[in-house]
Coordinates of C-alpha atoms and ligand atoms in Angstrom, one line a residue:
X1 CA 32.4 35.2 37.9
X2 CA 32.8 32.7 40.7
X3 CA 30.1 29.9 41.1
X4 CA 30.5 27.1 43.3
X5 CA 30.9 23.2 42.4
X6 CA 29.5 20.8 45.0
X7 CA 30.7 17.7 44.0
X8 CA 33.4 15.3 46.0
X9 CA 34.9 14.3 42.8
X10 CA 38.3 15.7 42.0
X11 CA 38.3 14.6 38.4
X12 CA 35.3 16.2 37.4
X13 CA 36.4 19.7 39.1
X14 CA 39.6 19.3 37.2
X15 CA 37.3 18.5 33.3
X16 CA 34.9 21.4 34.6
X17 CA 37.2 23.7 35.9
X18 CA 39.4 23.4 32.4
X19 CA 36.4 24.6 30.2
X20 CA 35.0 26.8 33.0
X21 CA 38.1 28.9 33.0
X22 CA 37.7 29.6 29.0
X23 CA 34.8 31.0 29.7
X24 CA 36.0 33.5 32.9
X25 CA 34.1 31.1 35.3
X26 CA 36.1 30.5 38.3
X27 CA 34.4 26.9 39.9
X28 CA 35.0 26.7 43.5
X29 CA 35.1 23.1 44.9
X30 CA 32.9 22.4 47.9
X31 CA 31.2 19.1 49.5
X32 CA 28.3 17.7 47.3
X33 CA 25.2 17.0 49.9
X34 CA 25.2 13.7 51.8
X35 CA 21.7 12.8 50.8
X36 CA 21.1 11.9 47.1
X37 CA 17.8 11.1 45.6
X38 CA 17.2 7.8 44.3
X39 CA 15.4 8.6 41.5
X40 CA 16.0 6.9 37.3
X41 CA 16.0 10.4 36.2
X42 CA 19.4 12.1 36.5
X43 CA 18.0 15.2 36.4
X44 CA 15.8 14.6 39.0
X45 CA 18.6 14.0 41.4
X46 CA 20.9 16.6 40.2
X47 CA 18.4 19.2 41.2
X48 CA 17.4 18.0 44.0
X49 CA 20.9 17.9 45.0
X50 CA 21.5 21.5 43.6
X51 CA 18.8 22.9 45.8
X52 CA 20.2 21.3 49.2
X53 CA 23.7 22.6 47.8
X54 CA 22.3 25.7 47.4
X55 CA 20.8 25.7 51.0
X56 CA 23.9 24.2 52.2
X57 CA 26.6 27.0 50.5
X58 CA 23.7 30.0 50.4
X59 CA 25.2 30.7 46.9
X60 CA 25.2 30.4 43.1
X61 CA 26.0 26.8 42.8
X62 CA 26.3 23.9 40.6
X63 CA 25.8 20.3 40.9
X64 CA 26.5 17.3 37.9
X65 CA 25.3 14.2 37.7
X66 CA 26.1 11.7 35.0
X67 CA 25.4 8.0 34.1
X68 CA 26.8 5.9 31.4
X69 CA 24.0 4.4 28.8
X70 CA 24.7 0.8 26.8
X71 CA 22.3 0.5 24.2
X72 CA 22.4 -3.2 23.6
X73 CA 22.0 -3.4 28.0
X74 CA 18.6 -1.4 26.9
X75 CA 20.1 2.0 28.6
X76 CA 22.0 -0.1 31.9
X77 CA 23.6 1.0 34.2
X78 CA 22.4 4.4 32.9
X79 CA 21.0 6.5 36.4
X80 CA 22.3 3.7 38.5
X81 CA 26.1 4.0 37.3
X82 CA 27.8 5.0 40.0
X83 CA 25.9 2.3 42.2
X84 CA 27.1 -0.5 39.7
X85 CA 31.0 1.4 39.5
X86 CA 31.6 0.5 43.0
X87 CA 29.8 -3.4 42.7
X88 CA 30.6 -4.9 39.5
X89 CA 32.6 -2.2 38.5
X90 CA 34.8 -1.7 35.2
X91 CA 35.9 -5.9 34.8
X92 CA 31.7 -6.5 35.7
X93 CA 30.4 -4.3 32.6
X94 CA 32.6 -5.8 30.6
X95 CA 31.9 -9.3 31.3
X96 CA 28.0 -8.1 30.6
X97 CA 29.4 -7.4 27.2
X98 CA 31.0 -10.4 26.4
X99 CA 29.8 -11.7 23.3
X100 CA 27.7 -8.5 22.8
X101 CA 28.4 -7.1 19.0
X102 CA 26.5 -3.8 19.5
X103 CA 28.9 -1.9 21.3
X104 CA 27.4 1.7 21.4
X105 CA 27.0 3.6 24.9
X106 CA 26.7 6.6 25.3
X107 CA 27.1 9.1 28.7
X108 CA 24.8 11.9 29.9
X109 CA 25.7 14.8 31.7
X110 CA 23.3 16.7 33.7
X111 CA 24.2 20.1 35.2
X112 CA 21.7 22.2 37.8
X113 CA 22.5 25.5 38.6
X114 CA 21.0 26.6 41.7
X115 CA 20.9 30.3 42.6
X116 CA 18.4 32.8 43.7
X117 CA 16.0 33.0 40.9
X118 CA 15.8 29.0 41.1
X119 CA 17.7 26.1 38.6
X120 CA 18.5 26.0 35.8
X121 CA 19.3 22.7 33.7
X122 CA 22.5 22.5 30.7
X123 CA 22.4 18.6 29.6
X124 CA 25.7 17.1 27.7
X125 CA 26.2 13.8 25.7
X126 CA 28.7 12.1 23.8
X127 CA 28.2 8.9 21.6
X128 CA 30.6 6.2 21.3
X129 CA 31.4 2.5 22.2
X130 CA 32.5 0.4 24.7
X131 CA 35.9 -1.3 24.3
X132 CA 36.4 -4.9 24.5
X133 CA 39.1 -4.9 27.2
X134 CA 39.8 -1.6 29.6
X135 CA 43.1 0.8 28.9
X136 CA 44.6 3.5 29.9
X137 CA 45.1 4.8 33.4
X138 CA 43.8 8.8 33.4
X139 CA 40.5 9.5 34.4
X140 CA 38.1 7.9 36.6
X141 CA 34.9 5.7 36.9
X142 CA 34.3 3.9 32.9
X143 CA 36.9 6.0 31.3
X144 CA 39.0 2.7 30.9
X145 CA 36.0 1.2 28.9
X146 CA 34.8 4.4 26.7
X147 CA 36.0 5.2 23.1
X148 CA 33.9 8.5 22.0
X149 CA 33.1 8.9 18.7
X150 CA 35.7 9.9 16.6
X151 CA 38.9 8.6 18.0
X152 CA 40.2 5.1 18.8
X153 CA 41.0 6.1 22.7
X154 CA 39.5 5.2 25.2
X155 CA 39.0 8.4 28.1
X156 CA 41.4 6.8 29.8
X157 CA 43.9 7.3 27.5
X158 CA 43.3 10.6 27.1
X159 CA 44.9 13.7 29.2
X160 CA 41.8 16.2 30.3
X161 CA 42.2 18.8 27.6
X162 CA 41.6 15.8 25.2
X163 CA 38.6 14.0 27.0
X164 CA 37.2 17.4 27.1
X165 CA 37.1 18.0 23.2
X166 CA 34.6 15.0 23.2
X167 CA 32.9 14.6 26.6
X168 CA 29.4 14.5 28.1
X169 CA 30.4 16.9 31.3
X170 CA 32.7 19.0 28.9
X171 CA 29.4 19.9 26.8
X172 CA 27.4 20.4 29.7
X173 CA 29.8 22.3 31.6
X174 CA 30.3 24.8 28.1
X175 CA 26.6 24.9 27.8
X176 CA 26.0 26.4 31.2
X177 CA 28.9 28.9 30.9
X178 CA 27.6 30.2 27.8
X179 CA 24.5 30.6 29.3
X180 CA 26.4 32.4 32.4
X181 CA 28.5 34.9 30.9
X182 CA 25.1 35.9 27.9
X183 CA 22.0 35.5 29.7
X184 CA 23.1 34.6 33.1
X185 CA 22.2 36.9 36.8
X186 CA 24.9 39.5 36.5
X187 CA 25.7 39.7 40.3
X188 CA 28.0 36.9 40.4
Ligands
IMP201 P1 27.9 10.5 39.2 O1 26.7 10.0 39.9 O2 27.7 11.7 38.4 O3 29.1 10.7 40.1 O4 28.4 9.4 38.1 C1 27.9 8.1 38.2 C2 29.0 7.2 37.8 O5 29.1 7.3 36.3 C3 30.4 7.4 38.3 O6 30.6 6.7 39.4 C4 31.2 6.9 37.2 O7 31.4 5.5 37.4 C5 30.4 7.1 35.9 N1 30.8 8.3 35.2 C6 30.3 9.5 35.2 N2 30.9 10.3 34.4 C7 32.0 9.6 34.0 C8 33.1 10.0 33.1 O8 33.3 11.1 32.7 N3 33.9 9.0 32.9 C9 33.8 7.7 33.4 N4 32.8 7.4 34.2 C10 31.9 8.3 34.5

């Protein structure tokens, strides 16, 4: 099965394209639409950019979009992540933090599927904390800053095949291939 990925991210085709493959998905890279909603709902935007995708490639396709959540910044940068990744970036968040006891964040992954019956939605999140100084040097965006649940790594410490045992776009990602290869169009 062969479903497109519009995205220009090559770290998240690499996490996606990992679980995809377990599943017999085969996710084909292409350019994510230039125009992105502005909207503090990622699911708004990521099917809003699925549909132009969809338009664009005139085939199954999927587009992610993702935010990272701090609860004690009451859900900041959340929607608006990637806006404050390329401001105030990584050293920026954590400066917001200084001082800050409650460290848990979280990240949201939203994956629309676009195809001819319409979209579809698979959501992902993982719980953890954000460290009080960045590390590691894998990954991309917060990774540096992000120790999931259940391990005292940050993402950025972590090779793929280990960020995507715990990880927001990993769940997502599994969610919509499950949903593929059992309930899915067969036509792929
Ligand atoms: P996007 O809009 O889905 O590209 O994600 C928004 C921003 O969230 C990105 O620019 C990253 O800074 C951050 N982000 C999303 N997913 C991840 C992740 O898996 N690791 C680290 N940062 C992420």
């Amino acid at each position: 099965m062969r479903v497109y990925f519009a995205t220009s991210n090559v770290h998240k085709v690499e996490e996606a394209k990992h679980v995809a493959r377990e599943y017999g998905v085969e996710l084909i890279p292409t350019q994510a639409p230039k125009i992105e909603l502005q909207s503090d709902n990622l699911r708004d935007v990521a099917v809003y950019a699925a549909v132009l995708a969809y338009q664009h490639v005139k085939a199954p396709v999927i587009v992610e979009d993702a935010g990272l959540f701090i609860i004690a910044l009451k859900g900041f940068p959340g929607p608006y992540s990637s806006y404050v990744y390329k401001t105030i970036g990584v050293n920026g968040l954590l400066k917001l933090m200084e001082g800050v006891e409650d460290r848990r964040a979280y990240f949201l992954s939203v994956v629309a599927f676009a195809y001819s019956e319409g979209v579809k939605v698979f959501y992902g999140r993982v719980d953890g904390e954000i460290a009080r100084e960045a590390r590691g040097s894998k990954g991309f965006g917060f990774d540096p800053i992000f120790i999931p649940k259940g391990s005292t790594k940050t993402f950025a410490e972590m090779d793929v095949e280990e960020k995507n045992r715990y990880s927001h776009r990993a769940q997502a990602i599994r969610r919509f291939c499950e949903w593929l290869v059992n309930e899915g169009p067969s036509h792929l």
